Coordinates of C-alpha atoms in Angstrom, one line a residue:
M4 CA 67.4 43.3 165.9
P5 CA 70.0 45.6 167.6
Y6 CA 72.5 42.8 167.0
V7 CA 71.8 42.8 163.3
I8 CA 72.2 46.5 163.1
A9 CA 75.5 46.4 165.0
F10 CA 76.8 43.6 162.7
V11 CA 75.9 45.5 159.6
V12 CA 77.6 48.7 161.0
I13 CA 80.7 46.7 161.9
L14 CA 80.8 45.0 158.6
G15 CA 80.4 48.3 156.8
I16 CA 83.3 49.8 158.8
A17 CA 85.5 46.7 158.0
I18 CA 84.7 47.0 154.3
F19 CA 85.4 50.7 154.4
V20 CA 88.7 50.1 156.2
V21 CA 89.6 47.3 153.7
W22 CA 88.6 49.6 150.8
I23 CA 90.7 52.4 152.2
A24 CA 93.7 50.0 152.7
F25 CA 93.2 48.7 149.1
I26 CA 93.1 52.2 147.8
Y27 CA 96.3 53.1 149.5
L28 CA 97.8 49.8 148.4
M29 CA 96.9 50.5 144.8
R30 CA 98.4 54.0 145.2
L31 CA 101.6 52.4 146.6
L32 CA 101.7 49.9 143.8
G33 CA 101.1 52.7 141.3
F34 CA 103.9 54.6 142.8
L35 CA 106.1 51.6 142.7
I36 CA 105.2 50.9 139.1
A37 CA 105.9 54.6 138.2
C38 CA 109.3 54.4 140.0
S39 CA 110.0 51.1 138.3
V40 CA 109.3 52.5 134.9
V41 CA 111.5 55.6 135.5
V42 CA 114.3 53.5 136.9
A43 CA 113.8 51.0 134.1
A44 CA 114.2 53.8 131.6
F45 CA 117.4 54.9 133.2
T46 CA 118.8 51.3 133.6
F47 CA 117.9 50.6 129.9
T48 CA 119.8 53.6 128.9
A49 CA 122.7 52.7 131.2
G50 CA 122.7 49.1 129.8
L51 CA 122.6 50.4 126.2
L52 CA 125.6 52.7 126.8
W53 CA 127.4 49.9 128.6
G54 CA 126.7 47.5 125.8
V55 CA 128.4 49.9 123.5
V56 CA 131.4 50.4 125.9
L57 CA 131.7 46.7 126.8
P58 CA 133.3 45.5 123.5
I59 CA 135.9 48.3 123.8
R60 CA 136.8 47.2 127.3
V61 CA 137.1 43.6 126.2
L62 CA 139.3 44.5 123.3
R63 CA 141.5 46.6 125.5
G64 CA 141.9 43.8 128.0
R65 CA 140.1 45.5 130.9
A66 CA 137.2 43.0 131.2
S67 CA 136.9 39.8 133.1
V68 CA 137.0 37.7 129.9
T69 CA 140.1 37.9 127.8
P70 CA 139.8 37.1 124.1
R71 CA 141.6 34.1 122.7
V72 CA 144.4 35.0 120.3
A73 CA 144.4 33.4 116.9
T74 CA 148.1 32.4 117.0
P75 CA 150.1 30.5 114.4
Q76 CA 150.1 27.5 116.8
L77 CA 146.3 27.4 116.8
I78 CA 146.4 27.4 113.0
R79 CA 148.7 24.4 113.0
D80 CA 146.4 22.7 115.6
G81 CA 143.5 23.1 113.1
Q82 CA 141.5 25.5 115.3
I83 CA 141.4 28.5 112.9
F84 CA 141.1 27.3 109.4
K85 CA 139.0 24.4 108.1
G86 CA 141.1 21.7 106.5
A87 CA 144.7 21.6 105.3
P88 CA 146.2 24.2 103.1
R89 CA 146.2 23.9 99.3
G90 CA 148.9 24.7 96.8
A91 CA 152.6 24.8 97.6
A92 CA 152.1 24.3 101.4
R93 CA 149.8 21.2 101.2
E94 CA 152.7 18.9 102.0
F95 CA 154.0 21.1 104.9
G96 CA 150.9 22.4 106.7
W97 CA 150.0 26.0 107.3
D98 CA 152.9 28.5 107.3
A99 CA 153.9 29.9 110.7
A100 CA 152.2 33.3 110.3
W101 CA 149.4 35.3 111.9
P102 CA 146.0 35.1 110.3
L103 CA 144.0 38.1 109.1
Y104 CA 142.2 39.9 111.8
V105 CA 139.0 39.9 109.8
P106 CA 137.4 37.4 110.1
Y107 CA 139.6 35.1 112.2
Q108 CA 140.7 37.1 115.3
L109 CA 137.4 39.0 115.1
R110 CA 135.5 35.7 115.8
F111 CA 137.4 35.3 119.1
D112 CA 136.9 38.9 120.0
A113 CA 133.2 38.6 119.4
A114 CA 133.0 35.4 121.5
A115 CA 134.8 37.2 124.4
V116 CA 132.3 40.1 124.2
R117 CA 129.4 37.6 124.4
G118 CA 131.1 35.8 127.3
E119 CA 131.6 39.1 129.2
A120 CA 128.0 40.1 128.7
A121 CA 126.8 36.7 130.0
L122 CA 128.9 37.2 133.2
L123 CA 127.5 40.7 133.6
V124 CA 123.9 39.4 133.2
E125 CA 124.5 36.8 135.9
D126 CA 125.8 39.5 138.2
V127 CA 122.8 41.8 137.6
R128 CA 120.3 38.9 138.2
G129 CA 122.1 37.9 141.4
L130 CA 122.1 41.5 142.6
A131 CA 118.3 41.8 142.1
T132 CA 117.6 38.8 144.4
R133 CA 120.5 38.6 146.8
W134 CA 119.6 41.1 149.6
W135 CA 115.7 41.5 149.3
P136 CA 113.8 40.7 152.5
T137 CA 111.5 37.7 152.7
S138 CA 108.7 36.6 155.1
D139 CA 106.8 33.5 156.2
K140 CA 103.5 35.3 155.8
V141 CA 101.9 34.4 152.5
L142 CA 100.4 37.7 151.8
L143 CA 103.5 39.6 152.9
Q144 CA 105.7 37.4 150.9
A145 CA 103.5 38.0 147.9
F146 CA 103.7 41.7 148.4
L147 CA 107.5 41.6 148.8
S148 CA 107.8 39.5 145.7
V149 CA 105.7 41.9 143.7
A150 CA 107.6 44.9 145.1
R151 CA 111.0 43.2 144.3
F152 CA 109.9 42.6 140.8
L153 CA 108.8 46.2 140.4
L154 CA 111.7 47.9 142.2
L155 CA 114.5 45.5 141.1
G156 CA 113.3 43.0 138.6
I157 CA 112.0 45.3 135.9
P158 CA 115.0 47.7 136.1
A159 CA 117.4 44.7 136.0
Y160 CA 115.7 43.2 133.0
A161 CA 115.6 46.7 131.4
Y162 CA 119.3 47.0 132.0
I163 CA 119.9 43.5 130.5
L164 CA 117.7 44.5 127.5
G165 CA 119.7 47.7 127.0
L166 CA 123.0 45.8 127.4
F167 CA 122.1 43.3 124.7
S168 CA 120.7 46.1 122.5
G169 CA 124.0 47.9 122.7
I170 CA 125.9 44.7 122.0
F171 CA 123.5 43.8 119.2
L172 CA 124.1 47.2 117.7
W173 CA 127.9 46.7 118.0
M174 CA 127.6 43.2 116.5
T175 CA 125.4 44.5 113.6
I176 CA 127.9 47.2 112.8
V177 CA 130.8 44.8 113.1
G178 CA 129.0 42.2 110.9
V179 CA 128.4 44.7 108.2
I180 CA 132.0 45.9 108.3
Q181 CA 133.2 42.2 108.3
A182 CA 131.1 41.4 105.3
L183 CA 132.5 44.4 103.4
V184 CA 136.1 43.7 104.5
V185 CA 135.8 40.0 103.6
S186 CA 134.4 40.8 100.2
A187 CA 137.1 43.3 99.6
Q188 CA 139.7 40.8 100.7
W189 CA 138.3 38.1 98.4
I190 CA 138.3 40.5 95.4
T191 CA 141.8 41.8 96.2
T192 CA 143.1 38.3 96.6
R193 CA 141.7 37.2 93.3
L194 CA 143.0 40.3 91.5
L195 CA 146.5 39.8 93.0
R196 CA 146.6 36.2 92.0
I197 CA 145.4 37.0 88.5
R198 CA 148.1 39.6 88.2
E199 CA 150.7 37.2 89.6
S200 CA 149.6 34.5 87.1
R201 CA 149.9 36.9 84.2
H202 CA 153.3 38.1 85.4
M203 CA 154.5 34.5 85.7
K204 CA 153.2 33.7 82.2
K205 CA 154.6 36.8 80.6
H206 CA 158.1 36.1 81.9
A207 CA 157.7 32.3 81.8
A208 CA 158.9 32.5 85.4
T209 CA 159.7 29.3 87.2
V210 CA 162.3 27.7 89.5
K211 CA 164.6 24.9 88.4
C212 CA 166.8 23.7 91.2
T213 CA 170.4 23.0 90.1
R214 CA 170.9 20.5 93.0
C215 CA 167.8 18.3 93.0
Y216 CA 166.8 19.1 89.4
R217 CA 163.1 19.6 90.2
E218 CA 160.9 22.4 89.0
T219 CA 158.3 24.5 90.7
N220 CA 156.6 27.9 90.3
M221 CA 156.4 28.5 94.1
P222 CA 159.8 28.6 95.9
S223 CA 159.9 28.6 99.6
Y224 CA 161.1 31.8 101.4
R225 CA 163.0 32.3 104.6
C226 CA 161.8 34.9 107.0
L227 CA 163.6 38.3 106.8
N228 CA 164.5 38.1 110.5
P229 CA 168.0 36.6 110.7
Q230 CA 167.1 35.1 114.1
C231 CA 164.0 33.4 112.8
P232 CA 164.4 29.9 111.3
R233 CA 160.9 29.8 109.8
I234 CA 160.4 29.1 106.1
H235 CA 157.2 30.2 104.3
R236 CA 156.1 27.7 101.7
D237 CA 153.3 29.6 100.0
V238 CA 153.5 33.3 99.6
N239 CA 150.2 33.7 97.6
P240 CA 147.7 36.1 99.0
G241 CA 145.2 34.3 101.2
P242 CA 144.0 33.9 104.8
L243 CA 147.5 34.6 106.2
G244 CA 147.7 38.0 104.4
I245 CA 146.7 39.9 101.3
R246 CA 149.7 42.1 100.4
T247 CA 151.9 41.2 103.3
R248 CA 151.8 38.7 106.1
I249 CA 153.1 38.7 109.7
C250 CA 155.5 35.9 110.5
E251 CA 155.2 34.2 113.8
C252 CA 158.2 36.2 114.9
E253 CA 156.2 39.3 113.9
E254 CA 158.4 40.2 110.9
K255 CA 156.5 41.5 107.9
I256 CA 156.7 39.2 104.8
P257 CA 155.9 40.5 101.3
L258 CA 153.5 38.3 99.4
T259 CA 153.4 37.1 95.8
V260 CA 156.5 35.6 94.2
A261 CA 157.3 38.8 92.3
A262 CA 157.5 40.8 95.6
A263 CA 159.0 38.1 97.8
S264 CA 161.8 37.3 95.3
R265 CA 163.1 40.8 95.6
A266 CA 163.4 40.8 99.4
L267 CA 163.6 37.3 100.7
T268 CA 166.0 34.4 100.3
A269 CA 164.4 31.6 98.3
H270 CA 164.8 27.9 99.0
C271 CA 163.9 24.8 96.9
P272 CA 160.7 23.3 98.4
F273 CA 162.0 19.8 97.6
C274 CA 165.5 19.8 98.9
D275 CA 165.6 23.1 100.9
A276 CA 168.7 24.2 99.0
E277 CA 169.2 27.9 98.9
L278 CA 168.2 29.3 95.5
P279 CA 169.6 32.4 93.8
R280 CA 168.2 35.8 94.7
G281 CA 165.2 36.6 92.6
A282 CA 164.5 32.9 91.8
G283 CA 160.9 32.3 90.7
S284 CA 160.4 35.8 89.1
R285 CA 162.2 35.2 85.8
R286 CA 162.5 32.8 82.9
V287 CA 164.8 29.9 83.4
V288 CA 166.5 28.2 80.5
V289 CA 168.5 25.0 81.0
A290 CA 171.4 24.1 78.8
P291 CA 172.1 20.4 79.6
V292 CA 175.1 18.9 77.8
F293 CA 175.9 15.2 77.5
G294 CA 178.4 13.1 75.7
S295 CA 181.3 10.7 76.0
V296 CA 184.3 11.2 78.3
G297 CA 186.6 13.6 76.6
S298 CA 184.0 14.9 74.0
G299 CA 184.6 18.5 75.1
K300 CA 181.7 19.2 77.3
T301 CA 183.6 21.1 80.0
Q302 CA 185.6 23.1 77.5
F303 CA 182.4 23.9 75.6
L304 CA 180.8 25.3 78.8
A305 CA 183.9 27.1 79.9
S306 CA 184.2 28.8 76.5
T307 CA 180.5 29.8 76.8
A308 CA 181.0 31.3 80.3
T309 CA 184.1 33.1 79.3
A310 CA 182.4 34.7 76.2
L311 CA 179.5 35.8 78.4
H312 CA 181.9 37.3 80.9
S313 CA 183.7 39.2 78.1
M314 CA 180.4 40.5 76.7
S315 CA 179.4 41.8 80.1
E316 CA 182.7 43.5 80.5
D317 CA 182.4 45.2 77.1
E318 CA 180.7 48.6 77.4
G319 CA 179.6 48.4 73.8
T320 CA 177.2 45.5 74.6
P321 CA 174.1 45.6 76.8
T322 CA 174.8 42.2 78.2
G323 CA 175.1 41.8 82.0
L324 CA 176.2 38.6 83.6
S325 CA 176.0 37.5 87.3
A326 CA 177.0 34.2 88.8
L327 CA 174.1 33.2 91.1
T328 CA 175.7 30.6 93.2
P329 CA 179.2 30.0 94.7
A330 CA 179.6 27.0 92.3
A331 CA 178.8 29.2 89.3
E332 CA 181.1 31.9 90.5
Q333 CA 184.0 29.5 90.9
F334 CA 183.3 27.9 87.5
L335 CA 183.3 31.4 85.8
A336 CA 186.5 32.5 87.6
S337 CA 188.4 29.3 86.7
S338 CA 187.1 29.4 83.1
V339 CA 188.3 33.0 82.6
E340 CA 191.6 32.3 84.3
E341 CA 192.3 29.1 82.2
T342 CA 191.2 30.9 79.0
S343 CA 193.6 33.8 79.7
A344 CA 196.4 31.3 80.3
G345 CA 195.5 29.4 77.1
S346 CA 195.1 26.2 79.0
A347 CA 192.3 23.6 78.7
P348 CA 189.9 23.3 81.7
L349 CA 190.2 20.4 84.0
K350 CA 188.1 17.4 83.4
T351 CA 184.8 17.4 85.3
Q352 CA 184.9 15.3 88.4
H353 CA 182.5 12.4 88.4
H354 CA 179.4 12.9 90.7
D355 CA 176.1 11.1 90.6
R356 CA 174.2 14.4 91.1
P357 CA 176.5 17.3 89.9
E358 CA 175.5 20.8 90.7
G359 CA 174.6 23.1 87.8
Y360 CA 176.0 26.6 87.2
P361 CA 173.2 29.2 87.2
F362 CA 173.9 32.7 85.6
L363 CA 171.7 35.7 85.4
I364 CA 171.8 37.3 81.9
T365 CA 170.4 40.9 81.6
G366 CA 170.2 43.4 78.8
H367 CA 168.4 41.2 76.2
G368 CA 164.7 41.9 76.9
S369 CA 163.6 40.4 80.2
D370 CA 166.1 38.8 82.6
V371 CA 167.0 35.2 81.9
E372 CA 168.4 32.6 84.3
L373 CA 170.7 30.3 82.3
H374 CA 171.7 27.0 83.8
L375 CA 174.8 25.4 82.4
M376 CA 174.5 21.8 83.4
D377 CA 177.6 19.7 83.1
A378 CA 178.3 16.1 84.2
A379 CA 181.3 13.8 83.8
G380 CA 181.3 11.5 80.8
E381 CA 181.2 8.5 83.2
N382 CA 177.5 9.5 83.8
F383 CA 176.7 8.6 80.1
V384 CA 178.2 5.1 79.8
H385 CA 174.7 3.5 80.0
S386 CA 171.2 4.4 80.9
D387 CA 171.4 3.5 84.5
S388 CA 174.4 5.7 85.0
S389 CA 172.5 8.8 83.8
R390 CA 169.3 8.0 85.8
S391 CA 170.2 10.4 88.6
L392 CA 170.6 13.3 86.2
G393 CA 167.1 14.6 86.5
Y394 CA 167.9 18.0 84.9
L395 CA 167.7 16.3 81.5
D396 CA 164.0 16.1 82.1
L397 CA 163.7 19.8 82.9
S398 CA 164.7 21.2 79.5
T399 CA 163.0 21.0 76.1
S400 CA 166.4 21.4 74.6
L401 CA 169.3 18.9 74.9
L402 CA 172.9 19.4 73.8
F403 CA 174.6 16.2 72.6
L404 CA 178.3 16.8 72.2
L405 CA 179.8 14.6 69.6
D406 CA 183.5 14.1 69.2
P407 CA 183.9 13.5 65.4
L408 CA 187.2 11.7 66.1
T409 CA 185.2 8.8 67.6
I410 CA 183.8 8.0 64.1
P411 CA 185.9 5.2 62.7
E412 CA 186.4 6.9 59.3
V413 CA 187.5 10.1 60.8
R414 CA 189.8 8.4 63.3
E415 CA 191.5 6.6 60.4
Q416 CA 192.2 10.0 58.8
L417 CA 193.4 11.3 62.2
A418 CA 196.0 8.5 62.4
L419 CA 197.2 9.2 58.8
S420 CA 197.5 13.0 59.5
G421 CA 199.7 12.5 62.5
V422 CA 197.8 15.2 64.5
G423 CA 198.2 14.5 68.2
V424 CA 194.9 15.1 70.1
Q425 CA 192.9 13.5 72.7
V426 CA 190.0 11.4 71.5
A427 CA 186.8 10.8 73.5
Q428 CA 186.4 7.4 75.1
G429 CA 184.0 4.8 73.9
Q430 CA 181.4 5.2 71.2
A431 CA 179.3 8.4 70.8
S432 CA 176.3 6.2 70.1
D433 CA 176.6 4.7 73.5
A434 CA 176.6 8.1 75.3
Y435 CA 173.6 9.2 73.2
A436 CA 171.7 6.0 73.9
S437 CA 172.4 6.3 77.7
V438 CA 170.4 9.5 77.8
V439 CA 167.7 8.8 75.2
D440 CA 166.9 5.3 76.4
R441 CA 166.6 6.6 80.0
L442 CA 164.3 9.5 78.9
R443 CA 162.1 7.1 77.0
D444 CA 162.0 4.6 79.8
S445 CA 160.9 7.3 82.2
G446 CA 157.9 8.2 80.0
E447 CA 159.3 11.3 78.3
D448 CA 158.0 12.1 74.9
L449 CA 161.1 12.7 72.9
R450 CA 159.1 14.2 70.0
K451 CA 158.4 17.2 72.3
K452 CA 162.1 17.8 72.9
K453 CA 164.7 19.5 70.7
L454 CA 168.2 18.2 70.2
A455 CA 171.3 20.1 69.2
V456 CA 174.0 17.8 67.9
V457 CA 177.2 19.8 68.7
V458 CA 180.2 18.4 66.7
T459 CA 183.2 19.5 68.7
K460 CA 186.9 19.9 67.8
A461 CA 186.2 21.8 64.6
D462 CA 189.7 23.1 64.7
V463 CA 191.1 19.5 64.7
V464 CA 188.8 18.5 61.9
A465 CA 190.1 21.5 59.8
Q466 CA 193.6 20.1 60.2
I467 CA 192.6 16.6 59.2
F468 CA 190.3 17.5 56.4
A469 CA 191.9 20.7 55.1
S470 CA 189.7 20.7 52.0
E471 CA 186.4 19.9 53.7
P472 CA 186.3 21.3 57.3
L473 CA 183.1 21.3 59.3
P474 CA 180.5 23.7 57.7
E475 CA 179.0 26.4 59.7
D476 CA 175.3 25.8 59.0
S477 CA 173.1 23.0 60.3
A478 CA 172.4 21.3 57.0
G479 CA 176.1 21.4 56.1
V480 CA 177.2 19.8 59.4
R481 CA 174.5 17.1 59.0
G482 CA 175.7 16.4 55.5
W483 CA 179.3 16.3 56.7
L484 CA 178.5 13.7 59.4
Y485 CA 176.4 11.7 57.0
S486 CA 179.3 11.5 54.4
H487 CA 182.0 10.8 57.0
G488 CA 180.7 7.7 58.6
G489 CA 178.1 9.2 61.0
D490 CA 175.1 8.3 58.9
N491 CA 173.8 5.6 61.2
L492 CA 173.9 7.9 64.2
V493 CA 172.2 10.6 62.2
R494 CA 169.4 8.3 61.2
R495 CA 168.8 7.2 64.8
I496 CA 168.8 10.7 66.1
E497 CA 166.3 11.9 63.6
A498 CA 164.1 8.9 64.3
D499 CA 164.0 9.8 68.0
F500 CA 163.6 13.6 67.8
Q501 CA 161.3 15.7 65.6
E502 CA 163.5 18.7 65.6
V503 CA 167.3 18.4 65.4
A504 CA 169.9 21.2 64.8
Y505 CA 173.5 20.5 63.9
F506 CA 176.4 22.7 65.0
G507 CA 180.2 22.6 64.4
V508 CA 182.0 24.3 67.3
D509 CA 185.5 25.3 68.1
S510 CA 185.8 25.9 71.9
T511 CA 189.5 26.8 71.8
P512 CA 190.4 30.2 73.5
G513 CA 191.3 32.0 70.3
V514 CA 187.9 31.7 68.6
S515 CA 186.0 35.0 68.3
A516 CA 182.6 35.1 70.0
R517 CA 181.3 36.5 66.7
S518 CA 182.3 33.4 64.8
A519 CA 179.6 31.0 63.7
S520 CA 181.6 28.1 65.2
H521 CA 181.7 29.6 68.7
P522 CA 179.7 27.8 71.4
L523 CA 177.6 31.0 71.9
R524 CA 175.7 30.1 68.7
V525 CA 174.5 26.9 70.4
I526 CA 173.5 28.9 73.5
D527 CA 171.5 31.3 71.3
W528 CA 169.6 28.3 69.9
V529 CA 168.9 27.1 73.5
L530 CA 167.7 30.5 74.6
A531 CA 165.5 30.9 71.5
N532 CA 163.9 27.5 72.2
G533 CA 163.3 28.6 75.8
G534 CA 161.6 31.8 74.7
A535 CA 164.4 34.2 75.5
E536 CA 166.3 36.7 73.3
P537 CA 169.5 35.5 71.7
L538 CA 172.8 36.9 72.7
S539 CA 174.3 37.6 69.3
A540 CA 175.3 41.2 69.2
G541 CA 176.1 41.5 65.5
P542 CA 176.6 39.7 62.3
V543 CA 178.4 36.4 62.2
D544 CA 182.0 36.4 60.9
P545 CA 182.1 35.1 57.3
P546 CA 182.4 31.4 57.1
S547 CA 185.8 29.9 56.3
P548 CA 186.2 28.3 52.8
G549 CA 185.0 24.7 52.6
T550 CA 183.1 22.2 50.5
D551 CA 179.6 21.2 50.9
A552 CA 178.5 17.5 51.1
P553 CA 177.8 15.9 47.8
D554 CA 174.3 16.6 46.5
E555 CA 173.3 12.9 46.5
L556 CA 174.3 12.6 50.1
N557 CA 172.3 15.6 51.0
K558 CA 169.3 14.3 49.2
E559 CA 169.6 10.9 50.9
A560 CA 170.0 12.5 54.3
A561 CA 167.1 14.8 53.8
H562 CA 165.0 11.8 52.7
S563 CA 166.0 9.8 55.8

């Protein structure tokens, strides 16, 4: 019995001791939990603040992770934009320029922030487990594990939670701003493109290269930096910029053709030839002449250029004239010089692809770029010889220069008159057919083009036919041709073209620019067909006396 009592007493004491130990252990755990909660609150706050500061450090380059830079090279490598560019740059690839910060560079910056946060999380987790003591005793190890979780684990996870909360807050704000900015960019881009389209339509702006004879509404532009060789193929607002873009050399480039044409040097996107300043922002009217060797093409154009120059020098007229290329400048200077000397211009040299002469005409409504396109008569011997003259396809108006002295009936009268003058080589119908047949073979619809039949050497005709010189109106010139042996050619022309105008011109230096026989009247017709204002500054001089074609011939011609 005493043993039982002793055992009970000892057992009671042991239970009491264990209970006391458990009470103190619970107090200790409670203290640890309280400390853990307090520390967790502080670490959560610290993590939250650091999550807000972390993106700033990353963007300033003071973090372990450096953001990738959305460079022009990455764009060319296909790592920034999805797919190839559209529009004018589709054949060249993306232009060498820096993309918009939002959203393209912002994606790399956000990825760097997330990477830096991941590294920081690994460091914090490692710090919470690296130096904590361990034990082989199961109970002690369990206690140490619980204490580690309370003292380090909970504060560490609280810090991580605060960190990601701060970053999430930053990401949310950035996401909202990005959505607003991208929406604003999209709207602005569309509005700028609509305004650009309306500007181009209003001014019928386009580019027609005088070297390769091709047409586009988006020229290429060389960077403003003289040390930079880069050419920008598409200056429409888009992912490379809204109002301006930054070239790879960090030069600022204005966007839209209207803005770029005022500041940058334009190039043809097909042959890379340098284009006149302002190309692409104005109406272009092409005046292509064709005819036999010696039909008067060069003299016709030289007389036109000289008259335009005189009008620009006259303070009483609003006309302004600028030669836009060295070739045009040289042609204008030689034309003025030869006219002043009273000599005829030199024959055009034969080239398979002659360069045109672009001039800027101002003072008559909106600016107009007039291209005088000349080619040697050897280019119009047959259809194959004119195949390289692609500029004939660019214009809706064609100028066929016809030497009336090539008509057999007129040549007979020339021989009888004794007037000494050069006669064009070959048949006018062959030169006409060389162009018309080529256009038809290439699929051109001739009914959509307009033809001016320009009967040259009106001064010589007046000497040969003193009683019936070339009339000064279209119907009269047509009737004259019809009644003097050109009826077959007239029939063929009017069978090919739906709209034909006839002019009798005198390109000699002494003819007044106000005369109805001056080549400027033909240029007025070309400009009017191209949607531009005519150049006529006043009434036409009264026509010289002459006789009209017989009524029956006029009726037959009208019927045909």
